[in-house]
Amino acid sequence: MAAAVPVRPVTASRARRRHRLRVLAFLSPWLVGFSLFFAYPLAATVYFSFFRYNLFQLTPVGLTNYRFLFKDPYAWRAIKNTLWLVVVMVPLRVLFGLALAQLLTRIKRGGNILRSIFYLPFLIPPVAATVAFVFVVNPGTGPLNDIAAKIGIHLPDWFNDPAWTKPGLTLLALWSIGDVMIILLAALLDVPRSLYEAAAIDGANAWQRFRRITLPTISPVLLFSAVTGVIQTLQYFTQAMVAANASQGNADQAGTTTAPGYPDGASLTFPQTLYNEGFQQFNMGYACVLALVLFVVAMFFTLILLRQFHAFGDEE
């Protein structure tokens, strides 16, 4: 009779190894996507930032591209404009979206119609929406200035006056507020009514209920809206470029190439500078430096917002 084959017991180290392999197997789709679409492009961007690269020749230049950034007036003008939009446009969009969402929660009749009206501008393609908005507020062609003049209000020349171009872009962003509004509306409708009832019984007024119940409950959604708003604004490109072209009368001319930033650099954003350097001037090495700066700034603002909202949650 043949002797029985002894079964080797599974040791703790082998069990941990098998567990790690299972975890890696489940994570492998994400790891492959992360490596191909984030880690490798980021590493390649860092690598090419040390070269003068025009898609044909690769010449090592060390830190020359980084040093040139500190002397580039166009890049610094774009940085100032983009930071202005981040500091002004993003908070206004969140506050305006929250105000509209709060208004819609209180309207009993016709709320669905108003919800659709407020959301419709967001569904318009950015190019068409920007051209239409520039046409409406243009003093020579649009009806808004004529209507305002009849009631004694003189509006500025939004997209031809450097002092009013960024406020004009902010108004355009507030007009297409539907994405922020609908997210915050869903968050407000998800706040338990029982909390408001208990606070009202305790004698809390409307502001105290909003401060102590509404804001802490919807704070994750506010954080999401703020972070995504900052990232989108740091990548602000289409509306600024189309507004500059449309205000010059170039919106309907196919293939028209104009210098970005009209008027007088007021609409020049950081992504426009990056695009101009990389795909019009073919300074790919310097464009990689600009892309890295954009990445670092986006991470910085995201970390600041996370810390601020975390501190707000601890206070509550």
mmCIF file with all atom_site columns, N, CA, C and O in Angstrom, residues 27 29 43 67 87-88 102 107 114 174 200 202 207 216 250 264 281 292 306:
data_model
loop_
_atom_site.group_PDB
_atom_site.id
_atom_site.type_symbol
_atom_site.label_atom_id
_atom_site.label_alt_id
_atom_site.label_comp_id
_atom_site.label_asym_id
_atom_site.label_entity_id
_atom_site.label_seq_id
_atom_site.pdbx_PDB_ins_code
_atom_site.Cartn_x
_atom_site.Cartn_y
_atom_site.Cartn_z
_atom_site.occupancy
_atom_site.B_iso_or_equiv
_atom_site.pdbx_formal_charge
_atom_site.auth_seq_id
_atom_site.auth_comp_id
_atom_site.auth_asym_id
_atom_site.auth_atom_id
_atom_site.pdbx_PDB_model_num
ATOM 1  N N  . LEU A 1 27  ? -6.529  45.227 -8.290  1.00 0.00 ? 27  LEU A N  1
ATOM 2  C CA . LEU A 1 27  ? -6.087  46.589 -8.561  1.00 0.00 ? 27  LEU A CA 1
ATOM 3  C C  . LEU A 1 27  ? -5.464  46.762 -9.940  1.00 0.00 ? 27  LEU A C  1
ATOM 4  O O  . LEU A 1 27  ? -5.217  47.895 -10.355 1.00 0.00 ? 27  LEU A O  1
ATOM 5  N N  . PRO A 1 29  ? -6.406  46.640 -13.123 1.00 0.00 ? 29  PRO A N  1
ATOM 6  C CA . PRO A 1 29  ? -6.953  47.584 -14.130 1.00 0.00 ? 29  PRO A CA 1
ATOM 7  C C  . PRO A 1 29  ? -6.647  49.035 -13.785 1.00 0.00 ? 29  PRO A C  1
ATOM 8  O O  . PRO A 1 29  ? -6.277  49.822 -14.663 1.00 0.00 ? 29  PRO A O  1
ATOM 9  N N  . ALA A 1 43  ? 6.040   61.554 -15.981 1.00 0.00 ? 43  ALA A N  1
ATOM 10 C CA . ALA A 1 43  ? 7.488   61.338 -16.053 1.00 0.00 ? 43  ALA A CA 1
ATOM 11 C C  . ALA A 1 43  ? 8.054   61.879 -17.366 1.00 0.00 ? 43  ALA A C  1
ATOM 12 O O  . ALA A 1 43  ? 9.144   62.479 -17.387 1.00 0.00 ? 43  ALA A O  1
ATOM 13 N N  . ARG A 1 67  ? 14.492  78.563 -15.859 1.00 0.00 ? 67  ARG A N  1
ATOM 14 C CA . ARG A 1 67  ? 14.952  79.931 -15.638 1.00 0.00 ? 67  ARG A CA 1
ATOM 15 C C  . ARG A 1 67  ? 14.204  80.914 -16.539 1.00 0.00 ? 67  ARG A C  1
ATOM 16 O O  . ARG A 1 67  ? 13.921  82.046 -16.137 1.00 0.00 ? 67  ARG A O  1
ATOM 17 N N  . VAL A 1 87  ? -9.634  82.963 -7.706  1.00 0.00 ? 87  VAL A N  1
ATOM 18 C CA . VAL A 1 87  ? -10.006 83.616 -6.443  1.00 0.00 ? 87  VAL A CA 1
ATOM 19 C C  . VAL A 1 87  ? -11.400 84.229 -6.521  1.00 0.00 ? 87  VAL A C  1
ATOM 20 O O  . VAL A 1 87  ? -12.141 84.244 -5.527  1.00 0.00 ? 87  VAL A O  1
ATOM 21 N N  . VAL A 1 88  ? -11.796 84.721 -7.683  1.00 0.00 ? 88  VAL A N  1
ATOM 22 C CA . VAL A 1 88  ? -13.079 85.419 -7.811  1.00 0.00 ? 88  VAL A CA 1
ATOM 23 C C  . VAL A 1 88  ? -14.157 84.512 -8.394  1.00 0.00 ? 88  VAL A C  1
ATOM 24 O O  . VAL A 1 88  ? -15.266 84.400 -7.846  1.00 0.00 ? 88  VAL A O  1
ATOM 25 N N  . GLN A 1 102 ? -30.808 76.764 -3.016  1.00 0.00 ? 102 GLN A N  1
ATOM 26 C CA . GLN A 1 102 ? -31.612 77.051 -1.827  1.00 0.00 ? 102 GLN A CA 1
ATOM 27 C C  . GLN A 1 102 ? -32.958 77.652 -2.216  1.00 0.00 ? 102 GLN A C  1
ATOM 28 O O  . GLN A 1 102 ? -33.989 77.339 -1.616  1.00 0.00 ? 102 GLN A O  1
ATOM 29 N N  . ILE A 1 107 ? -39.324 76.863 -3.386  1.00 0.00 ? 107 ILE A N  1
ATOM 30 C CA . ILE A 1 107 ? -40.416 77.130 -4.323  1.00 0.00 ? 107 ILE A CA 1
ATOM 31 C C  . ILE A 1 107 ? -41.292 75.880 -4.432  1.00 0.00 ? 107 ILE A C  1
ATOM 32 O O  . ILE A 1 107 ? -40.797 74.790 -4.742  1.00 0.00 ? 107 ILE A O  1
ATOM 33 N N  . LEU A 1 114 ? -38.341 76.288 -13.330 1.00 0.00 ? 114 LEU A N  1
ATOM 34 C CA . LEU A 1 114 ? -37.184 77.129 -13.028 1.00 0.00 ? 114 LEU A CA 1
ATOM 35 C C  . LEU A 1 114 ? -35.897 76.313 -13.017 1.00 0.00 ? 114 LEU A C  1
ATOM 36 O O  . LEU A 1 114 ? -34.843 76.791 -13.465 1.00 0.00 ? 114 LEU A O  1
ATOM 37 N N  . LEU A 1 174 ? -21.160 82.539 -14.442 1.00 0.00 ? 174 LEU A N  1
ATOM 38 C CA . LEU A 1 174 ? -22.352 82.521 -13.596 1.00 0.00 ? 174 LEU A CA 1
ATOM 39 C C  . LEU A 1 174 ? -23.608 82.220 -14.402 1.00 0.00 ? 174 LEU A C  1
ATOM 40 O O  . LEU A 1 174 ? -24.578 81.660 -13.873 1.00 0.00 ? 174 LEU A O  1
ATOM 41 N N  . ALA A 1 200 ? -35.869 73.856 14.972  1.00 0.00 ? 200 ALA A N  1
ATOM 42 C CA . ALA A 1 200 ? -36.936 74.862 15.118  1.00 0.00 ? 200 ALA A CA 1
ATOM 43 C C  . ALA A 1 200 ? -37.604 74.754 16.481  1.00 0.00 ? 200 ALA A C  1
ATOM 44 O O  . ALA A 1 200 ? -37.953 75.770 17.096  1.00 0.00 ? 200 ALA A O  1
ATOM 45 N N  . ASP A 1 202 ? -36.136 73.845 19.164  1.00 0.00 ? 202 ASP A N  1
ATOM 46 C CA . ASP A 1 202 ? -35.180 74.414 20.118  1.00 0.00 ? 202 ASP A CA 1
ATOM 47 C C  . ASP A 1 202 ? -35.038 75.922 20.005  1.00 0.00 ? 202 ASP A C  1
ATOM 48 O O  . ASP A 1 202 ? -34.284 76.534 20.776  1.00 0.00 ? 202 ASP A O  1
ATOM 49 N N  . TRP A 1 207 ? -30.953 81.454 9.996   1.00 0.00 ? 207 TRP A N  1
ATOM 50 C CA . TRP A 1 207 ? -29.510 81.483 9.807   1.00 0.00 ? 207 TRP A CA 1
ATOM 51 C C  . TRP A 1 207 ? -28.825 80.412 10.654  1.00 0.00 ? 207 TRP A C  1
ATOM 52 O O  . TRP A 1 207 ? -27.881 79.760 10.192  1.00 0.00 ? 207 TRP A O  1
ATOM 53 N N  . PRO A 1 216 ? -22.833 72.003 7.502   1.00 0.00 ? 216 PRO A N  1
ATOM 54 C CA . PRO A 1 216 ? -22.076 70.781 7.827   1.00 0.00 ? 216 PRO A CA 1
ATOM 55 C C  . PRO A 1 216 ? -22.541 69.554 7.052   1.00 0.00 ? 216 PRO A C  1
ATOM 56 O O  . PRO A 1 216 ? -21.725 68.693 6.705   1.00 0.00 ? 216 PRO A O  1
ATOM 57 N N  . ASN A 1 250 ? -13.809 87.653 -35.169 1.00 0.00 ? 250 ASN A N  1
ATOM 58 C CA . ASN A 1 250 ? -13.182 86.523 -35.848 1.00 0.00 ? 250 ASN A CA 1
ATOM 59 C C  . ASN A 1 250 ? -13.876 85.204 -35.573 1.00 0.00 ? 250 ASN A C  1
ATOM 60 O O  . ASN A 1 250 ? -13.365 84.145 -35.930 1.00 0.00 ? 250 ASN A O  1
ATOM 61 N N  . ASP A 1 264 ? -5.399  93.514 -24.788 1.00 0.00 ? 264 ASP A N  1
ATOM 62 C CA . ASP A 1 264 ? -4.226  93.910 -24.002 1.00 0.00 ? 264 ASP A CA 1
ATOM 63 C C  . ASP A 1 264 ? -3.859  92.860 -22.962 1.00 0.00 ? 264 ASP A C  1
ATOM 64 O O  . ASP A 1 264 ? -3.463  93.176 -21.848 1.00 0.00 ? 264 ASP A O  1
ATOM 65 N N  . GLN A 1 281 ? 4.192   77.667 -31.216 1.00 0.00 ? 281 GLN A N  1
ATOM 66 C CA . GLN A 1 281 ? 5.620   77.975 -31.295 1.00 0.00 ? 281 GLN A CA 1
ATOM 67 C C  . GLN A 1 281 ? 6.497   76.720 -31.283 1.00 0.00 ? 281 GLN A C  1
ATOM 68 O O  . GLN A 1 281 ? 7.689   76.799 -31.563 1.00 0.00 ? 281 GLN A O  1
ATOM 69 N N  . LEU A 1 292 ? 3.942   71.432 -15.841 1.00 0.00 ? 292 LEU A N  1
ATOM 70 C CA . LEU A 1 292 ? 4.305   71.044 -14.475 1.00 0.00 ? 292 LEU A CA 1
ATOM 71 C C  . LEU A 1 292 ? 3.883   72.109 -13.473 1.00 0.00 ? 292 LEU A C  1
ATOM 72 O O  . LEU A 1 292 ? 3.417   71.788 -12.367 1.00 0.00 ? 292 LEU A O  1
ATOM 73 N N  . LEU A 1 306 ? -8.812  71.046 0.982   1.00 0.00 ? 306 LEU A N  1
ATOM 74 C CA . LEU A 1 306 ? -9.042  69.877 1.833   1.00 0.00 ? 306 LEU A CA 1
ATOM 75 C C  . LEU A 1 306 ? -8.772  70.206 3.299   1.00 0.00 ? 306 LEU A C  1
ATOM 76 O O  . LEU A 1 306 ? -9.529  69.801 4.190   1.00 0.00 ? 306 LEU A O  1
#
